[in-house]
Amino acid sequence: MSLLTVGLDLTVLNVAVPTLAVDLGATTTQLQWFGNAYTLALAALLLPAGLLGDRFGPKKLLLGALVVFGLASLGCAYADSPGELIAARVVLGVGAAFLIPLSLSLLNILFPPEERAKALTTWVMAMFLGIPLGPLLGGWLLDHFAWGSVFLVNVPLTVVGVVAVLCLVPLTRGSGQGGIDFTGIALSAAGLVALTYGFVHAGEHGWADPVTYGLIALGAALVAVFCWTQTRVAAPLTDLALFREPRFVWGAVLATMASFALMGLLFVLPQLFQAVQGADALQTGIRLLPLIGGMLVAAKIAERLVAVLGVRVVVTGGFVLLAAGLAWGSTTSPSDGYGATAGWEVVIGLGTGCTLPPLMTMAMGALTEGRSGAGSALIQVLRQVGGTIGVAVLGTVLNGVYRDGVAVDGLPAPVADVVRGSASGAVAVAEKLHLPALAASARAAFTDGMAATLWVCAGLGVAAAALALLFLPGRDPAGAQPRESEHDVVAI
């Protein structure tokens, strides 16, 4: 349940942005930082969190992370100014950074090898279901309660998480080996923050901005230095030897490619529903249900298919489904109703459910428990950065096609800037000025941009299918199971 809240907090804030702008008097920059603060804190601390879990055992750290996450949620809910909310979102990201790898590493402790694939499927779906459920839950809460409710919903879930950890998770000693690589922590945190924010900045300000290139170059350089130092310290922050394990490498790489496509899709779908099809926040969340349903059904079926056909066949087929659904989505026109959209949502959901859970199971199967925290953190870092890059790159494609296609002839310069800024802004201007031709132009330009975006995602899906076919193992149930635990259980 706590993992569900982490996924929710990645997207639930989106529907509250207009309300926050009014109630807190937030500027556009501050509104952007409400989301960026959480994302950057998450990126900075994932690797140290995984290492600390391996060194000292996950139970106590997980309890602390849950408490921090719950208290930060209260801080967000009762923030009186933009600065307070940004600070609370940073702390929320810190809690989430520990929750993700520590909860994943617990699977090797709580479940025997024959049950870990099913447990990991549940973990993956809890994390990913929170992302599309965020707009649905946020829209309903904002219709009935104050904006703080989108954060207060985390509190009872974290309380349940604390009770569950206390009652169900055994206390383990951890490896207790080696010191703490403070240089590695600083380099990885700075590098991942710079790299992540570089792509966030690209999505907000475009690729022509020199700050974008500067941040990405700085981040890449720091990450390169970090990797170099990891081969020369006695107690490295992350085990680069994992990259010599093919199941880990290809599981992580292909899961990152799937995350790229999924986050790009979740970037364009809400805009399609609201700007083109006229849905409100709650209706937008409801219209994502076919995607969620497809993911749930496929994840359940994929678990059984992998045992019969092997991970190569299932994941390759999943990426083919994903690419087919994305290509189908690219044919959407402004006049299409929701029924047409729901069809390709289901196909994409089926493809996602057949790729992410088996890939995560395979990657985690390459880890002993002594490396499960650091290994799971490394997977999450790759997926986090991949998703951020996906939104930035695909947002650039969408905006480029949209701005070239929307008609702004005859509009005053300030109005034209609003129209070029987004399809939602253009439709709002068109309704205010009673310009139906402008609204039609904006909707057509947006669907053209969405088509280009989905074609990029579909191409990525085809490439991923080819890689899966070439490099994933065939039918080998034993090889897909996580290895036995190396830590000693000392108490409950």
Coordinates of C-alpha atoms in Angstrom, one line a residue:
M1 CA 0.0 0.0 0.0
S2 CA 2.9 2.4 0.8
L3 CA 4.3 1.7 -2.7
L4 CA 0.9 2.7 -4.2
T5 CA 1.3 6.1 -2.4
V6 CA 4.7 6.6 -4.0
G7 CA 3.2 6.2 -7.5
L8 CA 0.3 8.4 -6.6
D9 CA 2.5 11.2 -5.5
L10 CA 4.3 11.2 -8.9
T11 CA 1.0 12.3 -10.6
V12 CA -1.7 13.3 -8.1
L13 CA -0.3 16.8 -7.8
N14 CA -0.9 17.5 -11.5
V15 CA -4.7 17.9 -11.1
A16 CA -4.2 20.2 -8.1
V17 CA -1.9 22.7 -9.8
P18 CA -4.7 25.2 -10.8
T19 CA -6.0 25.2 -7.2
L20 CA -2.6 25.6 -5.7
A21 CA -1.8 28.5 -8.0
V22 CA -4.8 30.4 -6.6
D23 CA -4.8 29.3 -2.9
L24 CA -1.1 29.6 -2.3
G25 CA -0.5 32.4 -4.8
A26 CA 2.2 30.3 -6.5
T27 CA 4.0 31.5 -9.6
T28 CA 4.6 29.4 -12.6
T29 CA 8.1 28.6 -11.5
Q30 CA 6.9 27.6 -8.0
L31 CA 4.3 25.4 -9.5
Q32 CA 7.0 23.6 -11.5
W33 CA 9.1 23.1 -8.4
F34 CA 6.2 21.5 -6.6
G35 CA 6.8 18.5 -8.9
N36 CA 10.6 18.9 -9.4
A37 CA 11.4 19.0 -5.7
Y38 CA 10.0 15.5 -5.3
T39 CA 11.5 14.1 -8.4
L40 CA 15.0 15.4 -7.7
A41 CA 15.1 14.2 -4.1
L42 CA 14.0 10.8 -5.3
A43 CA 16.7 10.7 -7.9
A44 CA 19.4 11.8 -5.5
L45 CA 18.9 9.3 -2.7
L46 CA 17.8 6.0 -4.4
L47 CA 21.4 4.6 -4.6
P48 CA 22.4 5.5 -1.0
A49 CA 19.1 4.1 0.3
G50 CA 19.7 0.7 -1.4
L51 CA 23.2 0.5 0.0
L52 CA 22.2 1.4 3.5
G53 CA 19.4 -1.2 3.4
D54 CA 22.0 -3.9 2.5
R55 CA 24.5 -2.8 5.1
F56 CA 22.2 -2.4 8.1
G57 CA 19.1 -4.4 7.2
P58 CA 16.0 -3.0 5.7
K59 CA 13.4 -3.2 8.6
K60 CA 14.5 -0.2 10.7
L61 CA 15.2 2.0 7.7
L62 CA 11.9 1.1 6.1
L63 CA 10.1 2.1 9.3
G64 CA 11.9 5.4 9.4
A65 CA 11.1 6.0 5.7
L66 CA 7.4 5.4 6.3
V67 CA 7.4 7.8 9.2
V68 CA 9.2 10.4 7.2
F69 CA 6.8 9.9 4.3
G70 CA 3.7 10.2 6.5
L71 CA 5.0 13.3 8.3
A72 CA 6.0 15.0 5.0
S73 CA 2.5 14.3 3.7
L74 CA 1.1 16.2 6.7
G75 CA 3.5 19.0 6.0
C76 CA 2.4 19.2 2.4
A77 CA -1.3 19.1 3.3
Y78 CA -1.0 22.0 5.8
A79 CA 1.6 24.2 3.9
D80 CA 0.7 27.9 4.0
S81 CA 3.1 29.1 1.3
P82 CA 4.8 27.8 -1.8
G83 CA 8.1 27.6 0.0
E84 CA 6.7 25.4 2.7
L85 CA 5.1 23.1 0.1
I86 CA 8.3 22.8 -1.9
A87 CA 10.3 22.0 1.3
A88 CA 7.8 19.4 2.3
R89 CA 7.9 17.8 -1.2
V90 CA 11.6 17.5 -0.9
V91 CA 11.2 15.6 2.4
L92 CA 8.5 13.5 0.8
G93 CA 10.9 12.6 -2.0
V94 CA 13.5 11.5 0.6
G95 CA 11.0 9.1 2.2
A96 CA 10.0 7.8 -1.2
A97 CA 13.7 7.2 -2.2
F98 CA 14.1 4.8 0.7
L99 CA 10.7 3.2 0.4
I100 CA 11.2 2.0 -3.2
P101 CA 14.5 0.0 -3.0
L102 CA 14.0 -1.2 0.6
S103 CA 10.5 -2.5 -0.1
L104 CA 11.8 -4.3 -3.2
S105 CA 14.7 -5.9 -1.3
L106 CA 12.3 -7.2 1.3
L107 CA 10.9 -9.6 -1.3
N108 CA 14.0 -11.8 -0.9
I109 CA 13.4 -12.0 2.8
L110 CA 9.7 -12.5 3.0
F111 CA 9.1 -14.9 0.1
P112 CA 10.6 -18.3 -0.8
P113 CA 12.0 -18.5 -4.3
E114 CA 8.9 -20.2 -5.8
E115 CA 6.7 -17.3 -4.6
R116 CA 8.9 -14.3 -5.4
A117 CA 7.8 -13.9 -9.0
K118 CA 4.2 -13.4 -7.9
A119 CA 5.3 -11.1 -5.1
L120 CA 7.4 -9.0 -7.5
T121 CA 4.5 -8.8 -9.9
T122 CA 2.4 -7.3 -7.1
W123 CA 5.2 -4.9 -6.2
V124 CA 5.5 -3.7 -9.8
M125 CA 1.8 -3.2 -10.3
A126 CA 1.4 -1.4 -7.0
M127 CA 4.1 1.1 -8.0
F128 CA 2.8 1.6 -11.6
L129 CA -0.9 1.6 -10.8
G130 CA -0.4 4.6 -8.5
I131 CA 0.8 6.7 -11.5
P132 CA -2.5 6.5 -13.6
L133 CA -4.6 6.4 -10.4
G134 CA -3.2 9.7 -9.3
P135 CA -5.3 11.9 -11.6
L136 CA -8.4 9.8 -10.8
L137 CA -8.0 10.0 -7.0
G138 CA -6.8 13.6 -7.1
G139 CA -9.8 14.7 -9.3
W140 CA -12.3 13.1 -6.9
L141 CA -10.7 14.5 -3.8
L142 CA -10.6 18.0 -5.3
D143 CA -14.3 17.8 -6.2
H144 CA -15.2 17.0 -2.6
F145 CA -12.4 18.4 -0.3
A146 CA -9.7 21.0 0.0
W147 CA -6.4 20.6 -1.9
G148 CA -4.6 19.3 1.1
S149 CA -6.6 16.1 0.9
V150 CA -4.5 14.9 -2.0
F151 CA -1.6 14.6 0.5
L152 CA -3.6 13.5 3.5
V153 CA -4.7 10.4 1.7
N154 CA -1.1 9.2 2.2
V155 CA -1.3 9.2 6.0
P156 CA -3.6 6.3 6.7
L157 CA -1.7 4.2 4.0
T158 CA 1.6 4.8 5.7
V159 CA 0.2 4.0 9.1
V160 CA -1.0 0.6 7.7
G161 CA 2.5 0.2 6.2
V162 CA 4.2 0.8 9.6
V163 CA 1.9 -1.7 11.3
A164 CA 2.6 -4.3 8.6
V165 CA 6.3 -3.9 8.7
L166 CA 6.3 -4.2 12.5
C167 CA 4.2 -7.3 12.5
L168 CA 5.4 -9.1 9.3
V169 CA 9.0 -8.1 8.5
P170 CA 11.7 -10.0 10.3
L171 CA 14.7 -8.0 11.7
T172 CA 17.8 -8.9 9.7
R173 CA 21.4 -8.1 10.6
G174 CA 22.4 -6.9 7.1
S175 CA 25.9 -7.5 5.8
G176 CA 27.5 -5.0 8.1
Q177 CA 30.5 -5.0 5.8
G178 CA 32.5 -2.0 4.7
G179 CA 32.2 1.7 5.4
I180 CA 30.0 4.3 3.8
D181 CA 31.2 5.8 0.5
F182 CA 30.5 9.4 1.2
T183 CA 32.3 10.5 -2.0
G184 CA 30.2 8.2 -4.0
I185 CA 27.0 9.4 -2.4
A186 CA 27.9 13.0 -3.1
L187 CA 28.9 12.3 -6.7
S188 CA 25.9 10.1 -7.5
A189 CA 23.5 12.5 -5.9
A190 CA 24.9 15.6 -7.6
G191 CA 25.2 13.8 -11.0
L192 CA 21.7 12.3 -10.9
V193 CA 20.1 15.6 -9.8
A194 CA 21.9 17.6 -12.5
L195 CA 21.1 15.0 -15.2
T196 CA 17.4 14.7 -14.1
Y197 CA 16.9 18.4 -13.8
G198 CA 18.6 18.9 -17.2
F199 CA 15.9 16.9 -18.9
V200 CA 13.2 18.4 -16.7
H201 CA 14.5 21.9 -17.8
A202 CA 14.5 20.7 -21.4
G203 CA 10.8 19.9 -21.2
E204 CA 10.0 23.2 -19.6
H205 CA 12.3 25.6 -21.6
G206 CA 13.3 23.7 -24.7
W207 CA 16.5 22.2 -26.0
A208 CA 17.8 25.5 -27.4
D209 CA 18.4 26.8 -23.8
P210 CA 22.1 26.5 -23.0
V211 CA 21.2 25.7 -19.4
T212 CA 19.7 22.5 -20.6
Y213 CA 22.9 21.3 -22.2
G214 CA 25.0 22.6 -19.3
L215 CA 23.0 20.6 -16.8
I216 CA 23.0 17.4 -18.9
A217 CA 26.7 17.7 -19.6
L218 CA 27.5 18.3 -15.9
G219 CA 25.3 15.4 -14.8
A220 CA 26.8 13.0 -17.3
A221 CA 30.4 14.1 -16.3
L222 CA 29.6 13.6 -12.6
V223 CA 28.0 10.2 -13.2
A224 CA 31.1 9.2 -15.2
V225 CA 33.4 10.2 -12.4
F226 CA 31.2 8.4 -10.0
C227 CA 31.5 5.2 -12.0
W228 CA 35.2 5.6 -12.2
T229 CA 35.6 6.0 -8.4
Q230 CA 33.4 2.9 -7.8
T231 CA 36.1 0.7 -9.2
R232 CA 38.7 2.2 -6.9
V233 CA 37.1 2.3 -3.4
A234 CA 37.0 -0.6 -0.9
A235 CA 33.3 -0.2 -0.1
P236 CA 31.6 1.2 -3.2
L237 CA 28.2 2.7 -3.2
T238 CA 27.0 0.4 -6.0
D239 CA 28.2 -2.9 -7.3
L240 CA 29.2 -2.3 -10.9
A241 CA 29.9 -6.0 -11.3
L242 CA 26.1 -6.3 -11.7
F243 CA 26.6 -5.0 -15.2
R244 CA 28.4 -8.3 -16.0
E245 CA 25.2 -10.2 -15.2
P246 CA 23.2 -10.4 -18.5
R247 CA 19.8 -11.0 -16.8
F248 CA 20.3 -8.0 -14.6
V249 CA 21.5 -5.8 -17.5
W250 CA 18.8 -6.7 -20.0
G251 CA 16.1 -6.7 -17.4
A252 CA 17.0 -3.2 -16.3
V253 CA 17.6 -1.8 -19.8
L254 CA 14.4 -3.1 -21.2
A255 CA 12.4 -2.1 -18.1
T256 CA 13.8 1.4 -18.6
M257 CA 12.7 1.4 -22.3
A258 CA 9.2 0.4 -21.2
S259 CA 9.2 3.1 -18.6
F260 CA 10.2 5.7 -21.2
A261 CA 7.2 4.7 -23.4
L262 CA 4.8 4.5 -20.5
M263 CA 5.7 7.9 -19.0
G264 CA 5.5 9.5 -22.4
L265 CA 2.1 8.1 -22.9
L266 CA 0.9 9.3 -19.5
F267 CA 2.2 12.8 -20.5
V268 CA 0.0 13.0 -23.6
L269 CA -3.1 11.1 -22.6
P270 CA -4.4 13.6 -19.9
Q271 CA -3.9 16.4 -22.4
L272 CA -5.9 14.5 -25.1
F273 CA -8.8 13.9 -22.7
Q274 CA -8.9 17.5 -21.4
A275 CA -8.0 19.7 -24.4
V276 CA -9.4 17.6 -27.2
Q277 CA -12.2 15.5 -25.6
G278 CA -13.3 18.1 -23.0
A279 CA -12.9 15.9 -19.9
D280 CA -12.4 17.4 -16.4
A281 CA -9.8 16.1 -13.9
L282 CA -12.0 13.3 -12.5
Q283 CA -13.1 12.2 -15.9
T284 CA -9.5 12.1 -17.1
G285 CA -8.7 9.7 -14.3
I286 CA -11.7 7.5 -15.1
R287 CA -10.6 7.4 -18.8
L288 CA -7.3 5.9 -17.8
L289 CA -9.0 2.8 -16.3
P290 CA -8.7 0.7 -19.6
L291 CA -5.0 1.2 -19.4
I292 CA -4.9 0.1 -15.7
G293 CA -7.2 -2.9 -16.5
G294 CA -5.1 -4.1 -19.3
M295 CA -2.0 -3.9 -17.1
L296 CA -3.6 -5.9 -14.3
V297 CA -5.0 -8.6 -16.6
A298 CA -1.7 -9.0 -18.5
A299 CA 0.5 -9.1 -15.4
K300 CA -1.6 -12.0 -14.0
I301 CA -1.4 -13.9 -17.3
A302 CA 2.2 -13.1 -18.0
E303 CA 3.3 -14.8 -14.7
R304 CA 1.9 -18.1 -15.9
L305 CA 3.0 -17.7 -19.5
V306 CA 6.7 -17.1 -18.5
A307 CA 6.6 -20.5 -16.7
V308 CA 5.4 -22.2 -19.9
L309 CA 7.0 -20.2 -22.7
G310 CA 9.9 -18.4 -21.1
V311 CA 10.6 -14.8 -20.5
R312 CA 11.9 -14.2 -24.1
V313 CA 8.7 -15.0 -25.8
V314 CA 6.4 -13.3 -23.3
V315 CA 8.4 -10.0 -23.1
T316 CA 9.0 -9.9 -26.9
G317 CA 5.2 -10.4 -27.4
G318 CA 4.5 -7.7 -24.8
F319 CA 6.7 -5.2 -26.6
V320 CA 5.0 -6.0 -29.9
L321 CA 1.6 -5.4 -28.3
L322 CA 2.9 -2.2 -26.8
A323 CA 4.2 -1.0 -30.2
A324 CA 0.9 -2.0 -31.9
G325 CA -1.2 -0.1 -29.3
L326 CA 0.9 3.0 -29.7
A327 CA 0.8 2.8 -33.5
W328 CA -3.0 2.5 -33.2
G329 CA -3.2 5.5 -30.9
S330 CA -1.3 7.5 -33.5
T331 CA -4.3 7.3 -35.8
T332 CA -6.5 9.2 -33.3
S333 CA -8.3 12.2 -34.8
P334 CA -9.9 15.2 -33.0
S335 CA -13.4 13.8 -33.9
D336 CA -12.8 10.4 -32.3
G337 CA -14.8 9.7 -29.2
Y338 CA -13.5 8.1 -26.0
G339 CA -14.5 4.6 -27.2
A340 CA -11.8 4.6 -29.9
T341 CA -9.2 5.8 -27.3
A342 CA -10.2 3.1 -24.8
G343 CA -9.4 0.3 -27.4
W344 CA -5.8 1.2 -27.8
E345 CA -5.4 2.0 -24.1
V346 CA -6.3 -1.6 -23.4
V347 CA -3.7 -2.9 -25.9
I348 CA -1.0 -0.7 -24.5
G349 CA -1.9 -1.9 -21.0
L350 CA -1.7 -5.5 -22.0
G351 CA 1.7 -4.9 -23.6
T352 CA 3.0 -3.1 -20.4
G353 CA 1.7 -5.9 -18.2
C354 CA 3.6 -8.5 -20.3
T355 CA 6.9 -6.6 -20.1
L356 CA 7.5 -4.8 -16.8
P357 CA 6.7 -7.5 -14.3
P358 CA 8.7 -10.3 -16.1
L359 CA 11.6 -8.0 -16.7
M360 CA 11.8 -6.9 -13.1
T361 CA 11.5 -10.5 -11.9
M362 CA 14.4 -11.5 -14.2
A363 CA 16.6 -8.6 -13.1
M364 CA 15.9 -9.2 -9.4
G365 CA 16.6 -12.9 -9.9
A366 CA 20.2 -12.0 -10.7
L367 CA 20.7 -10.6 -7.1
T368 CA 21.6 -12.3 -3.9
E369 CA 19.9 -10.6 -0.9
G370 CA 23.3 -9.1 0.0
R371 CA 23.0 -7.0 -3.2
S372 CA 19.2 -6.8 -3.4
G373 CA 19.0 -3.3 -2.0
A374 CA 21.8 -1.8 -4.1
G375 CA 20.6 -3.7 -7.2
S376 CA 17.0 -2.7 -6.8
A377 CA 18.0 0.9 -6.3
L378 CA 20.1 0.8 -9.4
I379 CA 17.2 -0.5 -11.4
Q380 CA 14.9 2.2 -10.1
V381 CA 17.5 4.9 -10.9
L382 CA 17.7 3.8 -14.5
R383 CA 13.9 3.7 -14.7
Q384 CA 13.5 7.1 -13.0
V385 CA 16.0 8.7 -15.3
G386 CA 14.5 6.9 -18.3
G387 CA 11.0 8.1 -17.5
T388 CA 12.2 11.7 -17.0
I389 CA 14.1 11.6 -20.4
G390 CA 10.9 10.1 -22.0
V391 CA 8.8 13.0 -20.8
A392 CA 11.4 15.6 -21.9
V393 CA 12.1 14.1 -25.3
L394 CA 8.5 13.3 -26.2
G395 CA 7.3 16.6 -24.8
T396 CA 9.7 18.3 -27.3
V397 CA 8.3 16.2 -30.2
L398 CA 4.7 17.0 -29.2
N399 CA 5.3 20.7 -28.7
G400 CA 7.3 21.1 -31.9
V401 CA 4.6 19.6 -34.1
Y402 CA 1.8 21.4 -32.1
R403 CA 3.4 24.8 -32.4
D404 CA 4.0 24.4 -36.2
G405 CA 0.4 23.3 -36.8
V406 CA -1.7 25.6 -34.6
A407 CA -3.0 28.7 -36.5
V408 CA -2.2 32.0 -34.7
D409 CA -2.6 34.3 -37.7
G410 CA -4.2 37.6 -36.7
L411 CA -3.9 37.0 -33.0
P412 CA -2.2 39.6 -30.7
A413 CA 1.3 38.5 -29.7
P414 CA 0.5 37.8 -26.0
V415 CA -2.6 35.7 -27.0
A416 CA -0.5 33.9 -29.7
D417 CA 2.1 33.0 -27.1
V418 CA -0.6 31.4 -24.9
V419 CA -2.1 29.5 -27.8
R420 CA 1.4 28.2 -28.8
G421 CA 2.1 27.2 -25.2
S422 CA -0.4 24.4 -24.9
A423 CA -3.6 23.0 -26.5
S424 CA -5.4 23.5 -23.2
G425 CA -4.5 27.2 -23.1
A426 CA -5.5 27.5 -26.8
V427 CA -8.9 26.0 -26.2
A428 CA -9.5 28.2 -23.2
V429 CA -8.6 31.3 -25.2
A430 CA -10.8 30.1 -28.1
E431 CA -13.8 29.7 -25.8
K432 CA -13.3 33.0 -24.1
L433 CA -13.0 34.9 -27.5
H434 CA -15.6 32.8 -29.2
L435 CA -13.2 31.5 -31.9
P436 CA -14.3 28.0 -32.8
A437 CA -11.9 27.8 -35.7
L438 CA -9.0 28.4 -33.2
A439 CA -10.2 25.6 -31.0
A440 CA -10.5 23.3 -34.0
S441 CA -7.0 24.2 -35.1
A442 CA -5.5 23.6 -31.6
R443 CA -7.2 20.2 -31.3
A444 CA -6.0 19.1 -34.8
A445 CA -2.4 20.4 -34.1
F446 CA -2.4 18.5 -30.8
T447 CA -3.5 15.2 -32.2
D448 CA -0.8 15.6 -34.9
G449 CA 1.8 16.2 -32.2
M450 CA 0.5 13.2 -30.2
A451 CA 0.7 11.0 -33.3
A452 CA 4.3 11.9 -33.8
T453 CA 5.0 11.2 -30.1
L454 CA 3.3 7.9 -30.1
W455 CA 5.2 6.9 -33.3
V456 CA 8.4 7.5 -31.5
C457 CA 7.2 5.4 -28.6
A458 CA 6.1 2.7 -31.0
G459 CA 9.5 2.7 -32.7
L460 CA 11.1 2.3 -29.2
G461 CA 8.8 -0.7 -28.6
V462 CA 9.9 -2.4 -31.8
A463 CA 13.5 -1.9 -30.9
A464 CA 12.9 -3.3 -27.5
A465 CA 11.1 -6.3 -28.9
A466 CA 14.2 -7.0 -31.1
L467 CA 16.5 -6.7 -28.2
A468 CA 14.3 -9.0 -26.1
L469 CA 14.3 -11.6 -28.9
L470 CA 18.0 -11.4 -29.3
F471 CA 19.3 -11.2 -25.7
L472 CA 16.7 -12.5 -23.2
P473 CA 16.9 -16.2 -22.0
G474 CA 14.5 -18.8 -23.3
R475 CA 12.4 -21.1 -21.1
D476 CA 14.4 -21.5 -17.9
P477 CA 12.2 -21.3 -14.8
A478 CA 15.1 -22.0 -12.5
G479 CA 17.1 -19.1 -13.9
A480 CA 14.2 -16.7 -13.4
Q481 CA 14.0 -17.2 -9.7
P482 CA 15.7 -14.9 -7.3
R483 CA 18.6 -16.4 -5.4
E484 CA 18.4 -17.5 -1.8
S485 CA 18.9 -15.0 1.0
E486 CA 22.3 -14.4 2.5
H487 CA 21.2 -12.5 5.6
D488 CA 20.3 -14.1 8.9
V489 CA 16.9 -13.4 10.4
V490 CA 17.4 -12.5 14.0
A491 CA 13.9 -11.4 15.2
I492 CA 10.4 -10.6 14.2

